[in-house]
Amino acid sequence: MDFRTPPHNYLDWKPRDRFAGLQEKMLKGEVKLDTSNDKAFLASLLAAMNVPVSSQIMVFSASSLQSEIINPRNPRALYFNEDSYIGWVPGGLVEIIAADPEMGPMFYVFNRLRPGGPVPDVQRSTKCMNCHAGNATRRLPGLIAESLLVSRAGSSLETYRRDVQGHQIPLESRFGGWHLTGEHNLTSHKANIMGNPQGGKNLIVPVPPGQNSDLGLHLLPTSDILPNLIHEHQMGFENRLVYAVYTLRQLKHENKGMLGGAAKAEIEERAQELAHYAMFADEAKFPAKGMVGDPKFAEDFLRERKATRAGLSLRDLDMKTRIFKHRCSFMLHTDSWKAAPRELKDRVYYHMALYLRDQPDAQHAHIPQAERLAIRSILKETMTDLPSWWR
């Protein structure tokens, strides 16, 4: 699939993502950003996009558009909500990824801020496609994160994981080139280290947050385990959904609106993959002692919860043996899912139902009965597009 050409025409699409909406409000004078300095500008942008400061996670591998200034001495901060991602590195530019409900991630970059001046111009970026539409995202616009052993300059010395995203990735393979803070109880992980090549080998050197960098340049000194886990889950869901949506659009285009047997089989495969992921069928194993996430981020994250009359929500956290109490993705409440084609959603709902039956087969039996009942009640009370047979 070529996302640049019909039927997708990604580059010609007028975005309807959260940031595009903010741009319209700014043009009308309804929203103003603080341009007094970089941190004030960043904080006001986060507030305008409803992105919590507490979502901050930090990466120091030189693996982004601004790779020349990212390293263990100058980590890049990322902030996010369920559909938008904002990156900033001290001395650099503000970058934004916002999910368009139909086309997936859109990429924007602000020009350099002149303190006290006007809001800097912003462009929809195509340079980001060099990485964000490559093998890691199946050649479609997507979200990426790598796990690398980096040098003092931020360059890659070893790769722990690449070209894959999602909550299924073992925790011991994640976080290379990232800072990690909080009570994660992980005895084996790749965070907070860099490599020093010596004698043909890479000597592992600890890099605790703040040892080599000035964390006062950032809005927070933390890169907590909980936002790291949520961020990974969201990337995995968004990329699988984008792949499924583009596949369906491409097949309908090639078959003049009709879906024959081969096309339906391919859509079925995409639906199974999405349902498998949405139901956390292969979530990575937690440490025996569980984890404790940052209370402030938990509070901010739960503020967006959609609850049943009994008070249950897909955002409710567990953090003892898994991320969520109810293993069904809260990303089903996003605009991206709501805008997904009916032909796809109905098949995803069908495969999700296989996990939620009273007596699921062995392939779909990782969720105990009480949790299955809770998930069914949440979906019925908070979703508006379930097939009639769900009711």
Coordinates of C-alpha atoms in Angstrom, one line a residue:
M1 CA 0.0 0.0 0.0
D2 CA 1.2 3.5 -0.8
F3 CA -0.4 5.9 1.6
R4 CA 0.4 8.9 -0.7
T5 CA -1.7 7.7 -3.6
P6 CA -5.4 6.9 -4.1
P7 CA -7.5 5.8 -2.3
H8 CA -5.6 7.2 0.7
N9 CA -4.1 10.5 -0.5
Y10 CA -2.6 11.0 2.9
L11 CA -0.5 14.1 2.0
D12 CA -3.5 15.9 0.5
W13 CA -5.9 15.1 3.4
K14 CA -7.2 18.0 5.5
P15 CA -6.5 16.8 9.0
R16 CA -9.2 16.6 11.7
D17 CA -7.0 15.7 14.6
R18 CA -6.8 17.4 18.0
F19 CA -4.0 19.7 17.0
A20 CA -5.7 20.7 13.7
G21 CA -8.7 21.7 15.9
L22 CA -6.4 23.7 18.1
Q23 CA -4.9 25.5 15.1
E24 CA -8.3 26.7 14.1
K25 CA -9.0 28.0 17.6
M26 CA -5.7 29.8 17.6
L27 CA -6.4 31.5 14.3
K28 CA -9.8 32.7 15.6
G29 CA -8.1 34.0 18.8
E30 CA -10.0 31.6 21.0
V31 CA -6.8 30.1 22.4
K32 CA -3.5 31.8 23.1
L33 CA -0.2 30.1 23.9
D34 CA 2.5 31.5 26.3
T35 CA 5.6 32.4 24.3
S36 CA 7.6 33.9 27.1
N37 CA 10.0 31.0 27.1
D38 CA 10.3 27.4 25.9
K39 CA 9.0 25.8 29.0
A40 CA 6.0 28.2 29.3
F41 CA 5.2 27.6 25.6
L42 CA 5.4 23.8 26.1
A43 CA 3.2 23.9 29.2
S44 CA 0.6 26.1 27.6
L45 CA 0.5 23.8 24.5
L46 CA 0.0 20.8 26.7
A47 CA -2.9 22.5 28.5
A48 CA -4.5 23.6 25.2
M49 CA -4.4 20.0 23.9
N50 CA -5.5 18.4 27.2
V51 CA -2.2 16.5 27.5
P52 CA -1.2 16.0 31.1
V53 CA 2.3 17.1 32.2
S54 CA 2.4 14.0 34.4
S55 CA 2.6 11.9 31.2
Q56 CA 6.2 12.9 30.7
I57 CA 8.6 10.2 29.7
M58 CA 12.2 10.8 28.6
V59 CA 14.4 9.3 25.9
F60 CA 18.1 10.0 25.3
S61 CA 18.8 7.9 22.2
A62 CA 19.5 10.0 19.1
S63 CA 16.6 8.5 17.2
S64 CA 14.3 11.3 16.1
L65 CA 14.1 14.3 13.8
Q66 CA 16.4 16.2 16.2
S67 CA 18.9 13.5 16.7
E68 CA 21.9 15.8 16.6
I69 CA 21.0 17.4 20.0
I70 CA 19.5 14.3 21.8
N71 CA 21.9 12.3 24.0
P72 CA 22.4 11.3 27.6
R73 CA 23.3 14.9 28.4
N74 CA 20.1 16.3 26.8
P75 CA 17.2 13.8 26.9
R76 CA 14.0 14.5 24.9
A77 CA 10.7 14.6 26.8
L78 CA 7.5 13.1 25.4
Y79 CA 4.0 13.9 26.6
F80 CA 0.7 12.3 25.5
N81 CA -3.0 11.6 25.8
E82 CA -5.0 9.0 24.0
D83 CA -4.6 10.6 20.6
S84 CA -1.8 13.1 20.7
Y85 CA 1.9 13.0 21.4
I86 CA 4.2 16.0 22.0
G87 CA 7.9 15.9 22.0
W88 CA 10.5 18.5 23.1
V89 CA 14.2 18.6 23.7
P90 CA 15.9 21.5 25.4
G91 CA 17.4 23.8 22.8
G92 CA 15.3 22.2 20.0
L93 CA 11.8 22.3 18.5
V94 CA 8.4 21.2 19.6
E95 CA 7.1 18.2 17.6
I96 CA 3.6 16.9 17.5
I97 CA 1.9 13.7 16.4
A98 CA -1.9 13.8 16.5
A99 CA -4.2 11.0 15.3
D100 CA -6.6 11.9 12.5
P101 CA -9.7 9.7 12.9
E102 CA -9.5 8.4 9.3
M103 CA -5.9 8.8 8.2
G104 CA -4.0 8.0 11.4
P105 CA -1.0 9.9 12.8
M106 CA -0.4 13.4 11.4
F107 CA 3.0 15.0 12.0
Y108 CA 3.7 18.7 12.8
V109 CA 6.8 20.7 13.8
F110 CA 6.9 24.2 15.3
N111 CA 9.7 26.6 14.2
R112 CA 12.1 27.8 16.8
L113 CA 10.5 29.9 19.5
R114 CA 11.6 33.5 19.8
P115 CA 10.9 34.3 23.5
G116 CA 8.3 37.0 23.9
G117 CA 7.5 36.9 20.2
P118 CA 4.5 35.5 18.3
V119 CA 3.6 31.8 18.3
P120 CA 6.1 30.2 15.9
D121 CA 4.9 28.9 12.6
V122 CA 4.1 25.3 12.4
Q123 CA 4.4 22.9 9.4
R124 CA 2.9 19.6 8.6
S125 CA 6.1 17.5 8.4
T126 CA 7.0 15.0 5.7
K127 CA 10.5 14.4 7.0
C128 CA 9.1 12.3 9.8
M129 CA 8.0 9.7 7.3
N130 CA 11.6 8.6 6.9
C131 CA 11.1 6.7 10.2
H132 CA 7.4 6.9 10.9
A133 CA 6.3 5.3 7.7
G134 CA 9.0 2.6 7.4
N135 CA 9.3 -1.1 8.3
A136 CA 8.4 -0.4 11.9
T137 CA 4.9 0.7 10.9
R138 CA 4.4 -1.5 7.9
R139 CA 5.1 1.4 5.5
L140 CA 2.2 3.4 6.8
P141 CA 2.1 6.5 9.0
G142 CA 2.6 5.2 12.6
L143 CA 4.1 5.5 16.0
I144 CA 7.5 4.1 16.9
A145 CA 9.7 3.5 19.9
E146 CA 13.0 1.6 20.0
S147 CA 15.1 0.1 22.7
L148 CA 18.8 0.7 22.2
L149 CA 22.1 0.7 24.0
V150 CA 23.3 4.2 23.2
S151 CA 26.7 5.8 23.3
R152 CA 27.6 9.0 25.0
A153 CA 26.7 10.8 21.8
G154 CA 23.3 9.1 21.7
S155 CA 24.0 6.9 18.7
S156 CA 23.1 3.2 18.7
L157 CA 25.6 0.5 19.8
E158 CA 23.1 -2.4 20.2
T159 CA 19.4 -3.0 19.5
Y160 CA 17.2 -4.7 22.0
R161 CA 14.0 -4.3 20.1
R162 CA 13.0 -2.6 16.8
D163 CA 10.1 -2.6 14.3
V164 CA 7.5 -3.8 16.8
Q165 CA 5.3 -2.0 19.3
G166 CA 2.8 -3.0 22.0
H167 CA 2.2 -4.3 25.4
Q168 CA 3.3 -7.8 24.4
I169 CA 7.0 -6.9 24.3
P170 CA 8.8 -8.4 27.3
L171 CA 9.6 -5.7 29.9
E172 CA 13.2 -6.7 30.0
S173 CA 13.6 -5.8 26.3
R174 CA 12.1 -2.3 26.6
F175 CA 13.4 1.1 27.8
G176 CA 16.9 1.0 26.2
G177 CA 17.9 4.6 25.6
W178 CA 15.1 5.7 27.9
H179 CA 15.0 7.0 31.5
L180 CA 12.8 5.0 33.8
T181 CA 11.7 6.1 37.3
G182 CA 9.2 5.0 39.9
E183 CA 8.5 1.8 41.8
H184 CA 8.7 -0.6 38.8
N185 CA 10.3 -3.5 40.7
L186 CA 12.0 -4.7 37.5
T187 CA 15.2 -6.5 38.3
S188 CA 16.2 -6.7 34.7
H189 CA 15.7 -3.9 32.2
K190 CA 17.6 -1.7 29.7
A191 CA 16.7 1.7 31.1
N192 CA 19.1 4.3 32.6
I193 CA 22.3 2.9 31.0
M194 CA 24.6 3.8 28.1
G195 CA 27.5 1.9 26.5
N196 CA 31.2 2.8 26.4
P197 CA 33.0 0.8 23.6
Q198 CA 36.2 -0.7 25.0
G199 CA 38.3 -3.4 23.4
G200 CA 35.6 -4.5 21.0
K201 CA 33.0 -4.7 23.7
N202 CA 30.4 -2.3 25.1
L203 CA 31.0 -1.5 28.7
I204 CA 27.7 -0.8 30.4
V205 CA 27.6 2.6 32.2
P206 CA 24.7 3.6 34.6
V207 CA 23.0 6.9 33.6
P208 CA 20.5 7.6 36.3
P209 CA 18.2 10.6 35.5
G210 CA 19.9 13.8 36.2
Q211 CA 23.4 12.5 36.6
N212 CA 24.5 13.7 33.1
S213 CA 21.7 16.2 32.4
D214 CA 19.9 19.1 33.9
L215 CA 16.4 17.9 34.7
G216 CA 15.5 21.4 35.6
L217 CA 15.2 22.1 31.9
H218 CA 12.2 19.8 31.8
L219 CA 8.7 20.3 33.2
L220 CA 9.3 17.3 35.5
P221 CA 12.3 15.3 36.7
T222 CA 10.5 11.9 36.1
S223 CA 9.9 9.3 33.5
D224 CA 7.6 7.0 35.4
I225 CA 6.8 3.4 34.7
L226 CA 3.1 3.9 34.4
P227 CA 3.1 6.5 31.5
N228 CA 5.7 4.3 29.8
L229 CA 3.4 1.3 30.0
I230 CA 0.3 3.3 28.7
H231 CA 2.4 4.9 25.9
E232 CA 3.5 1.4 24.7
H233 CA 0.0 0.0 24.8
Q234 CA -1.4 3.0 22.8
M235 CA 1.2 2.7 20.1
G236 CA 0.4 -0.9 19.6
F237 CA -3.3 -0.3 19.3
E238 CA -3.0 2.7 17.0
N239 CA -0.6 1.1 14.6
R240 CA -2.7 -2.1 14.3
L241 CA -5.8 0.0 13.7
V242 CA -4.2 2.1 11.1
Y243 CA -3.0 -1.0 9.2
A244 CA -6.5 -2.5 9.3
V245 CA -8.2 0.7 8.2
Y246 CA -5.8 1.2 5.3
T247 CA -6.1 -2.4 4.3
L248 CA -9.8 -2.2 4.1
R249 CA -9.8 1.0 2.2
Q250 CA -7.2 -0.4 -0.3
L251 CA -9.2 -3.6 -0.9
K252 CA -12.4 -1.7 -1.5
H253 CA -10.6 0.5 -3.9
E254 CA -9.1 -2.4 -5.8
N255 CA -12.3 -4.3 -6.0
K256 CA -14.6 -1.3 -6.8
G257 CA -16.3 -1.3 -3.5
M258 CA -16.9 -5.0 -3.3
L259 CA -15.1 -7.4 -1.0
G260 CA -14.7 -10.9 -2.4
G261 CA -13.6 -14.0 -0.6
A262 CA -9.8 -13.2 -0.6
A263 CA -10.5 -9.6 0.6
K264 CA -12.8 -10.8 3.4
A265 CA -10.2 -13.3 4.5
E266 CA -7.6 -10.5 4.8
I267 CA -10.0 -8.3 6.7
E268 CA -10.7 -11.2 9.0
E269 CA -7.0 -11.5 9.7
R270 CA -6.7 -7.8 10.6
A271 CA -9.8 -8.1 12.8
Q272 CA -8.4 -11.1 14.7
E273 CA -5.1 -9.2 15.3
L274 CA -6.9 -6.2 16.6
A275 CA -9.2 -8.2 18.9
H276 CA -6.3 -10.2 20.2
Y277 CA -4.5 -7.0 21.0
A278 CA -7.5 -5.2 22.4
M279 CA -8.2 -8.0 24.8
F280 CA -4.5 -8.1 26.1
A281 CA -4.2 -11.8 25.1
D282 CA -0.4 -11.6 25.2
E283 CA 0.4 -8.9 27.7
A284 CA 4.0 -9.0 28.9
K285 CA 4.5 -10.6 32.3
F286 CA 4.8 -8.2 35.3
P287 CA 7.4 -8.5 38.0
A288 CA 6.4 -10.7 41.0
K289 CA 6.0 -7.7 43.3
G290 CA 3.9 -5.8 40.7
M291 CA 4.4 -2.1 40.1
V292 CA 3.4 1.2 41.6
G293 CA 2.7 4.0 39.1
D294 CA 2.9 7.7 39.7
P295 CA -0.2 8.8 41.6
K296 CA -0.5 12.1 39.7
F297 CA -0.4 10.5 36.3
A298 CA -2.9 7.9 37.5
E299 CA -5.2 10.7 38.6
D300 CA -4.9 12.5 35.3
F301 CA -5.4 9.3 33.3
L302 CA -8.5 8.2 35.3
R303 CA -10.0 11.7 34.8
E304 CA -11.0 10.6 31.3
R305 CA -12.6 7.3 32.4
K306 CA -16.0 6.4 31.0
A307 CA -17.7 4.4 33.8
T308 CA -20.8 2.2 34.1
R309 CA -23.5 2.8 36.7
A310 CA -21.6 0.4 38.9
G311 CA -18.5 2.6 38.6
L312 CA -16.4 0.2 36.3
S313 CA -14.2 1.5 33.6
L314 CA -11.7 0.3 31.0
R315 CA -9.2 2.7 32.4
D316 CA -9.2 1.2 35.9
L317 CA -5.7 0.3 36.8
D318 CA -4.4 -3.0 38.4
M319 CA -0.6 -2.8 38.3
K320 CA -0.2 -5.9 40.4
T321 CA -0.1 -8.6 37.6
R322 CA -1.1 -6.5 34.6
I323 CA -1.8 -2.9 33.6
F324 CA -5.6 -2.8 33.8
K325 CA -8.2 -4.5 36.0
H326 CA -10.4 -5.1 32.9
R327 CA -8.4 -6.5 30.0
C328 CA -10.1 -4.6 27.2
S329 CA -8.4 -1.6 25.7
F330 CA -9.7 1.9 26.6
M331 CA -8.6 2.9 23.1
L332 CA -12.0 1.7 21.9
H333 CA -13.3 5.0 23.2
T334 CA -11.1 7.1 20.9
D335 CA -12.3 9.0 17.9
S336 CA -10.0 6.8 15.7
W337 CA -12.0 3.7 16.7
K338 CA -15.3 5.5 16.4
A339 CA -14.4 6.5 12.8
A340 CA -13.2 3.0 11.8
P341 CA -15.3 1.4 9.0
R342 CA -18.2 -0.7 10.0
E343 CA -17.0 -3.7 8.0
L344 CA -13.9 -3.8 10.2
K345 CA -15.5 -3.0 13.6
D346 CA -18.2 -5.6 13.3
R347 CA -15.5 -8.4 12.7
V348 CA -13.4 -7.0 15.6
Y349 CA -16.4 -7.1 17.9
Y350 CA -17.1 -10.7 16.8
H351 CA -13.6 -11.8 17.7
M352 CA -13.7 -9.9 21.0
A353 CA -16.9 -11.7 21.9
L354 CA -15.0 -15.0 21.6
Y355 CA -12.9 -13.9 24.6
L356 CA -16.0 -12.8 26.5
R357 CA -18.3 -15.8 26.1
D358 CA -19.5 -17.7 29.2
Q359 CA -17.4 -20.7 28.2
P360 CA -14.6 -19.6 25.9
D361 CA -12.4 -22.2 24.2
A362 CA -8.8 -22.6 25.2
Q363 CA -7.6 -20.1 22.7
H364 CA -9.7 -17.3 24.2
A365 CA -9.7 -18.3 27.9
H366 CA -7.1 -16.0 29.5
I367 CA -9.7 -13.8 31.2
P368 CA -11.6 -15.3 34.3
Q369 CA -15.4 -15.2 34.4
A370 CA -15.9 -12.3 36.8
E371 CA -13.6 -10.1 34.7
R372 CA -15.4 -11.2 31.5
L373 CA -18.8 -10.2 32.9
A374 CA -17.3 -6.8 34.0
I375 CA -15.9 -6.1 30.6
R376 CA -19.2 -7.0 28.9
S377 CA -21.1 -4.6 31.2
I378 CA -18.6 -1.8 30.5
L379 CA -18.8 -2.2 26.8
K380 CA -22.6 -2.4 26.8
E381 CA -22.9 0.8 28.9
T382 CA -20.2 2.9 27.4
M383 CA -20.1 2.0 23.7
T384 CA -22.6 3.2 21.2
D385 CA -21.7 1.2 18.1
L386 CA -21.9 -2.4 19.3
P387 CA -23.6 -4.8 16.9
S388 CA -27.3 -5.5 17.8
W389 CA -26.5 -9.0 18.9
W390 CA -24.2 -7.6 21.7
R391 CA -27.3 -6.1 23.3

